[in-house]
């Protein structure tokens, strides 16, 4: 069965430091990949997406992610974290011709120290 | 603003009761998806409707049902509620069915259900 793993449940970084959130998926073919962010009391907002082509994708709020087929990974990065980035981050997989349903990882909660 | 509207934002009800959650998709999106977010299960896909027809079911309990109406809004009905049904229920819409999945889903702000 398809699955998405976010190994880090909670990460704390200092403001201004770099960030990398890990995501690994299990699927036989290349899936469609997404990162969403959820701020407290809010819905899910799309940060970025990967369907094909260039494996380094740019998103909103200064985030980027790199698809590595050999490692079945789609890690999210940001060079300098801002206090407003504190939120929960979800990696998700969509599958070709599966109607657009998403399989989510368990999420990584990001805390930012001043 | 994602363009997806969910009502109500909060709902508190007693065990054994029935509730209806409502979702209006983004203009032009024919697909509506329901997800449940709970502390122990995370974000789980429940069900997908496309243009009024059920297209896929996930881990949806038999006590739960959904429908999509001709105006494309959708309702998720939860009955015989148990304490464990307390969760955040999200609705999402997308055009993914027309694009083979190559489209993102847009999520509403969710309905927080508390069963007491």
mmCIF file of C-alpha atoms in Angstrom:
data_model
loop_
_atom_site.group_PDB
_atom_site.id
_atom_site.type_symbol
_atom_site.label_atom_id
_atom_site.label_comp_id
_atom_site.label_asym_id
_atom_site.label_seq_id
_atom_site.Cartn_x
_atom_site.Cartn_y
_atom_site.Cartn_z
ATOM 1 C CA UNK A 1 0.000 0.000 0.000
ATOM 2 C CA UNK A 2 1.083 3.527 -0.650
ATOM 3 C CA UNK A 3 2.419 5.414 2.338
ATOM 4 C CA UNK A 4 4.058 8.677 3.260
ATOM 5 C CA UNK A 5 6.507 9.003 6.128
ATOM 6 C CA UNK A 6 7.564 12.175 7.857
ATOM 7 C CA UNK A 7 10.170 10.930 10.316
ATOM 8 C CA UNK A 8 10.263 14.053 12.468
ATOM 9 C CA UNK A 9 7.190 14.689 14.577
ATOM 10 C CA UNK A 10 8.503 17.938 16.015
ATOM 11 C CA UNK A 11 11.401 20.194 15.016
ATOM 12 C CA UNK A 12 12.617 23.355 16.709
ATOM 13 C CA UNK A 13 14.851 25.811 14.876
ATOM 14 C CA UNK A 14 16.116 29.269 15.683
ATOM 15 C CA UNK A 15 14.815 32.212 13.727
ATOM 16 C CA UNK A 16 17.120 32.858 10.792
ATOM 17 C CA UNK A 17 18.415 29.295 10.711
ATOM 18 C CA UNK A 18 17.910 26.962 7.786
ATOM 19 C CA UNK A 19 15.230 24.305 7.773
ATOM 20 C CA UNK A 20 14.810 20.898 6.191
ATOM 21 C CA UNK A 21 11.719 18.763 6.727
ATOM 22 C CA UNK A 22 11.930 15.201 5.543
ATOM 23 C CA UNK A 23 9.381 13.236 3.559
ATOM 24 C CA UNK A 24 9.649 9.726 2.147
ATOM 25 C CA UNK A 25 7.003 7.901 0.166
ATOM 26 C CA UNK A 26 6.372 4.332 -0.780
ATOM 27 C CA UNK A 27 4.896 3.819 -4.210
ATOM 28 C CA UNK A 28 5.826 1.824 -7.313
ATOM 29 C CA UNK A 29 5.770 4.723 -9.736
ATOM 30 C CA UNK A 30 6.488 8.416 -9.466
ATOM 31 C CA UNK A 31 3.635 9.997 -7.589
ATOM 32 C CA UNK A 32 2.545 13.567 -7.563
ATOM 33 C CA UNK A 33 3.975 15.280 -4.492
ATOM 34 C CA UNK A 34 2.751 18.140 -2.376
ATOM 35 C CA UNK A 35 3.649 20.061 0.753
ATOM 36 C CA UNK A 36 0.874 21.733 2.716
ATOM 37 C CA UNK A 37 1.096 23.944 5.804
ATOM 38 C CA UNK A 38 -1.480 24.193 8.572
ATOM 39 C CA UNK A 39 -1.373 27.116 10.977
ATOM 40 C CA UNK A 40 -3.266 26.785 14.262
ATOM 41 C CA UNK A 41 -7.007 26.871 13.667
ATOM 42 C CA UNK A 42 -6.535 27.140 9.942
ATOM 43 C CA UNK A 43 -7.048 24.930 6.933
ATOM 44 C CA UNK A 44 -4.335 23.447 4.762
ATOM 45 C CA UNK A 45 -2.491 25.801 2.453
ATOM 46 C CA UNK A 46 -0.460 24.506 -0.476
ATOM 47 C CA UNK A 47 3.231 25.420 -0.294
ATOM 48 C CA UNK A 48 4.418 23.681 -3.437
ATOM 49 C CA UNK A 49 3.816 20.744 -5.753
ATOM 50 C CA UNK A 50 5.720 18.402 -8.035
ATOM 51 C CA UNK A 51 4.263 16.617 -11.021
ATOM 52 C CA UNK A 52 7.217 16.109 -13.368
ATOM 53 C CA UNK A 53 10.218 17.864 -14.861
ATOM 54 C CA UNK A 54 12.699 19.889 -12.835
ATOM 55 C CA UNK A 55 13.209 18.079 -9.551
ATOM 56 C CA UNK A 56 13.770 21.282 -7.586
ATOM 57 C CA UNK A 57 10.509 23.140 -7.154
ATOM 58 C CA UNK A 58 9.923 26.567 -5.710
ATOM 59 C CA UNK A 59 6.919 27.408 -3.614
ATOM 60 C CA UNK A 60 5.393 30.237 -1.694
ATOM 61 C CA UNK A 61 6.900 31.939 1.355
ATOM 62 C CA UNK A 62 10.460 31.144 0.260
ATOM 63 C CA UNK A 63 10.109 27.364 0.486
ATOM 64 C CA UNK A 64 11.562 24.882 -1.966
ATOM 65 C CA UNK A 65 11.556 21.096 -2.225
ATOM 66 C CA UNK A 66 13.658 18.596 -4.075
ATOM 67 C CA UNK A 67 12.362 15.333 -5.518
ATOM 68 C CA UNK A 68 14.914 12.521 -5.365
ATOM 69 C CA UNK A 69 13.623 9.457 -7.142
ATOM 70 C CA UNK A 70 16.485 7.221 -5.952
ATOM 71 C CA UNK A 71 15.659 8.002 -2.328
ATOM 72 C CA UNK A 72 11.865 8.216 -2.731
ATOM 73 C CA UNK A 73 12.083 11.546 -0.977
ATOM 74 C CA UNK A 74 10.623 15.020 -1.318
ATOM 75 C CA UNK A 75 12.251 17.128 1.384
ATOM 76 C CA UNK A 76 11.132 20.665 2.104
ATOM 77 C CA UNK A 77 13.728 23.383 2.681
ATOM 78 C CA UNK A 78 13.942 27.026 3.593
ATOM 79 C CA UNK A 79 17.238 28.899 3.898
ATOM 80 C CA UNK A 80 16.148 31.259 6.675
ATOM 81 C CA UNK A 81 13.186 30.586 8.934
ATOM 82 C CA UNK A 82 10.904 33.355 10.174
ATOM 83 C CA UNK A 83 8.870 33.206 13.394
ATOM 84 C CA UNK A 84 5.698 33.190 11.291
ATOM 85 C CA UNK A 85 6.750 29.835 9.792
ATOM 86 C CA UNK A 86 5.806 28.072 13.021
ATOM 87 C CA UNK A 87 3.064 25.664 11.978
ATOM 88 C CA UNK A 88 2.445 22.029 11.089
ATOM 89 C CA UNK A 89 3.717 20.819 7.742
ATOM 90 C CA UNK A 90 2.262 17.925 5.805
ATOM 91 C CA UNK A 91 3.740 16.025 2.914
ATOM 92 C CA UNK A 92 1.169 14.392 0.622
ATOM 93 C CA UNK A 93 1.159 12.013 -2.298
ATOM 94 C CA UNK A 94 -1.347 11.954 -5.122
ATOM 95 C CA UNK A 95 -1.489 9.090 -7.542
ATOM 96 C CA UNK A 96 -2.000 9.076 -11.272
ATOM 97 C CA UNK A 97 -5.603 8.420 -12.191
ATOM 98 C CA UNK A 98 -6.659 7.897 -8.581
ATOM 99 C CA UNK A 99 -9.096 10.751 -8.823
ATOM 100 C CA UNK A 100 -6.985 13.241 -6.930
ATOM 101 C CA UNK A 101 -7.247 11.766 -3.451
ATOM 102 C CA UNK A 102 -4.218 12.463 -1.295
ATOM 103 C CA UNK A 103 -2.297 10.311 1.149
ATOM 104 C CA UNK A 104 -0.770 12.409 3.899
ATOM 105 C CA UNK A 105 2.186 11.940 6.152
ATOM 106 C CA UNK A 106 1.724 12.315 9.886
ATOM 107 C CA UNK A 107 2.946 15.892 9.830
ATOM 108 C CA UNK A 108 5.910 17.732 11.320
ATOM 109 C CA UNK A 109 5.290 20.460 13.842
ATOM 110 C CA UNK A 110 7.749 23.312 13.493
ATOM 111 C CA UNK A 111 8.567 25.583 16.416
ATOM 112 C CA UNK A 112 10.728 28.674 15.909
ATOM 113 C CA UNK A 113 12.917 30.046 18.713
ATOM 114 C CA UNK A 114 13.532 33.789 18.832
ATOM 115 C CA UNK B 1 -8.787 32.295 0.868
ATOM 116 C CA UNK B 2 -8.935 28.891 -0.837
ATOM 117 C CA UNK B 3 -12.416 29.404 -2.221
ATOM 118 C CA UNK B 4 -13.701 26.314 -0.394
ATOM 119 C CA UNK B 5 -16.302 27.088 2.259
ATOM 120 C CA UNK B 6 -17.163 24.811 5.143
ATOM 121 C CA UNK B 7 -19.906 25.266 7.708
ATOM 122 C CA UNK B 8 -20.178 25.216 10.612
ATOM 123 C CA UNK B 9 -16.669 25.984 11.922
ATOM 124 C CA UNK B 10 -17.374 24.346 15.265
ATOM 125 C CA UNK B 11 -19.902 21.787 16.372
ATOM 126 C CA UNK B 12 -20.444 20.319 19.810
ATOM 127 C CA UNK B 13 -22.871 17.460 20.155
ATOM 128 C CA UNK B 14 -23.658 14.506 22.379
ATOM 129 C CA UNK B 15 -22.920 10.858 21.811
ATOM 130 C CA UNK B 16 -25.538 9.077 19.756
ATOM 131 C CA UNK B 17 -26.537 12.177 17.848
ATOM 132 C CA UNK B 18 -26.376 12.927 14.127
ATOM 133 C CA UNK B 19 -24.760 15.949 12.493
ATOM 134 C CA UNK B 20 -24.361 17.290 8.978
ATOM 135 C CA UNK B 21 -21.274 19.107 7.764
ATOM 136 C CA UNK B 22 -21.504 21.244 4.654
ATOM 137 C CA UNK B 23 -18.972 22.124 1.978
ATOM 138 C CA UNK B 24 -19.099 24.419 -1.033
ATOM 139 C CA UNK B 25 -16.269 23.784 -3.499
ATOM 140 C CA UNK B 26 -14.286 26.338 -5.461
ATOM 141 C CA UNK B 27 -16.077 27.712 -8.469
ATOM 142 C CA UNK B 28 -15.560 25.339 -11.385
ATOM 143 C CA UNK B 29 -14.327 22.360 -9.359
ATOM 144 C CA UNK B 30 -16.462 19.272 -9.807
ATOM 145 C CA UNK B 31 -14.621 17.102 -7.277
ATOM 146 C CA UNK B 32 -15.165 17.256 -3.539
ATOM 147 C CA UNK B 33 -13.116 15.259 -1.056
ATOM 148 C CA UNK B 34 -13.665 14.758 2.657
ATOM 149 C CA UNK B 35 -10.816 14.165 5.092
ATOM 150 C CA UNK B 36 -10.744 13.525 8.817
ATOM 151 C CA UNK B 37 -7.901 14.856 10.968
ATOM 152 C CA UNK B 38 -7.509 13.312 14.407
ATOM 153 C CA UNK B 39 -4.618 13.124 16.837
ATOM 154 C CA UNK B 40 -4.236 9.369 16.596
ATOM 155 C CA UNK B 41 -4.977 8.797 12.897
ATOM 156 C CA UNK B 42 -3.637 11.973 11.330
ATOM 157 C CA UNK B 43 -5.197 13.164 8.066
ATOM 158 C CA UNK B 44 -7.242 10.398 6.487
ATOM 159 C CA UNK B 45 -9.134 10.392 3.220
ATOM 160 C CA UNK B 46 -12.805 9.569 3.711
ATOM 161 C CA UNK B 47 -14.633 9.897 0.402
ATOM 162 C CA UNK B 48 -14.552 11.547 -3.032
ATOM 163 C CA UNK B 49 -17.481 12.808 -5.065
ATOM 164 C CA UNK B 50 -17.332 13.978 -8.646
ATOM 165 C CA UNK B 51 -20.225 15.839 -10.218
ATOM 166 C CA UNK B 52 -22.742 14.190 -7.933
ATOM 167 C CA UNK B 53 -21.384 10.657 -8.070
ATOM 168 C CA UNK B 54 -19.303 8.795 -5.529
ATOM 169 C CA UNK B 55 -15.875 8.032 -7.009
ATOM 170 C CA UNK B 56 -13.797 6.609 -4.193
ATOM 171 C CA UNK B 57 -14.083 5.608 -0.569
ATOM 172 C CA UNK B 58 -11.354 5.580 1.991
ATOM 173 C CA UNK B 59 -11.508 4.754 5.671
ATOM 174 C CA UNK B 60 -15.059 5.924 6.111
ATOM 175 C CA UNK B 61 -17.213 4.317 8.777
ATOM 176 C CA UNK B 62 -20.595 2.878 7.865
ATOM 177 C CA UNK B 63 -22.151 5.404 10.265
ATOM 178 C CA UNK B 64 -20.858 8.157 7.973
ATOM 179 C CA UNK B 65 -22.261 9.038 4.571
ATOM 180 C CA UNK B 66 -21.894 11.834 2.082
ATOM 181 C CA UNK B 67 -23.596 13.236 -0.958
ATOM 182 C CA UNK B 68 -23.003 15.894 -3.564
ATOM 183 C CA UNK B 69 -25.900 17.932 -4.848
ATOM 184 C CA UNK B 70 -26.598 19.321 -8.344
ATOM 185 C CA UNK B 71 -25.167 22.704 -7.318
ATOM 186 C CA UNK B 72 -21.983 20.759 -6.392
ATOM 187 C CA UNK B 73 -22.056 21.476 -2.685
ATOM 188 C CA UNK B 74 -21.508 18.431 -0.540
ATOM 189 C CA UNK B 75 -22.673 17.246 2.850
ATOM 190 C CA UNK B 76 -21.049 14.761 5.186
ATOM 191 C CA UNK B 77 -23.496 13.074 7.531
ATOM 192 C CA UNK B 78 -22.203 11.548 10.751
ATOM 193 C CA UNK B 79 -24.619 9.478 12.798
ATOM 194 C CA UNK B 80 -24.643 7.541 16.070
ATOM 195 C CA UNK B 81 -21.734 9.697 17.117
ATOM 196 C CA UNK B 82 -19.105 8.350 19.477
ATOM 197 C CA UNK B 83 -16.469 10.165 21.498
ATOM 198 C CA UNK B 84 -13.842 8.915 19.071
ATOM 199 C CA UNK B 85 -15.478 10.766 16.200
ATOM 200 C CA UNK B 86 -14.251 14.043 17.661
ATOM 201 C CA UNK B 87 -11.936 15.435 15.002
ATOM 202 C CA UNK B 88 -11.375 18.164 12.453
ATOM 203 C CA UNK B 89 -13.198 17.391 9.216
ATOM 204 C CA UNK B 90 -11.838 18.974 6.065
ATOM 205 C CA UNK B 91 -13.402 19.354 2.703
ATOM 206 C CA UNK B 92 -11.263 19.913 -0.380
ATOM 207 C CA UNK B 93 -12.021 20.517 -4.012
ATOM 208 C CA UNK B 94 -9.957 20.154 -7.144
ATOM 209 C CA UNK B 95 -9.989 19.645 -10.887
ATOM 210 C CA UNK B 96 -7.733 16.592 -10.507
ATOM 211 C CA UNK B 97 -10.108 14.132 -12.133
ATOM 212 C CA UNK B 98 -9.890 16.055 -15.399
ATOM 213 C CA UNK B 99 -6.086 16.256 -15.231
ATOM 214 C CA UNK B 100 -5.202 12.697 -14.186
ATOM 215 C CA UNK B 101 -4.233 13.973 -10.747
ATOM 216 C CA UNK B 102 -1.926 16.762 -11.898
ATOM 217 C CA UNK B 103 -3.732 19.422 -9.926
ATOM 218 C CA UNK B 104 -3.590 20.456 -6.314
ATOM 219 C CA UNK B 105 -6.474 20.224 -3.899
ATOM 220 C CA UNK B 106 -7.787 23.351 -2.201
ATOM 221 C CA UNK B 107 -8.907 22.891 1.381
ATOM 222 C CA UNK B 108 -11.551 24.585 3.440
ATOM 223 C CA UNK B 109 -10.878 25.730 7.007
ATOM 224 C CA UNK B 110 -12.492 22.642 8.436
ATOM 225 C CA UNK B 111 -15.263 21.844 10.881
ATOM 226 C CA UNK B 112 -14.136 20.986 14.379
ATOM 227 C CA UNK B 113 -16.488 18.374 15.792
ATOM 228 C CA UNK B 114 -16.524 17.695 19.506
ATOM 229 C CA UNK B 115 -18.608 14.796 20.753
ATOM 230 C CA UNK B 116 -19.327 14.905 24.500
#
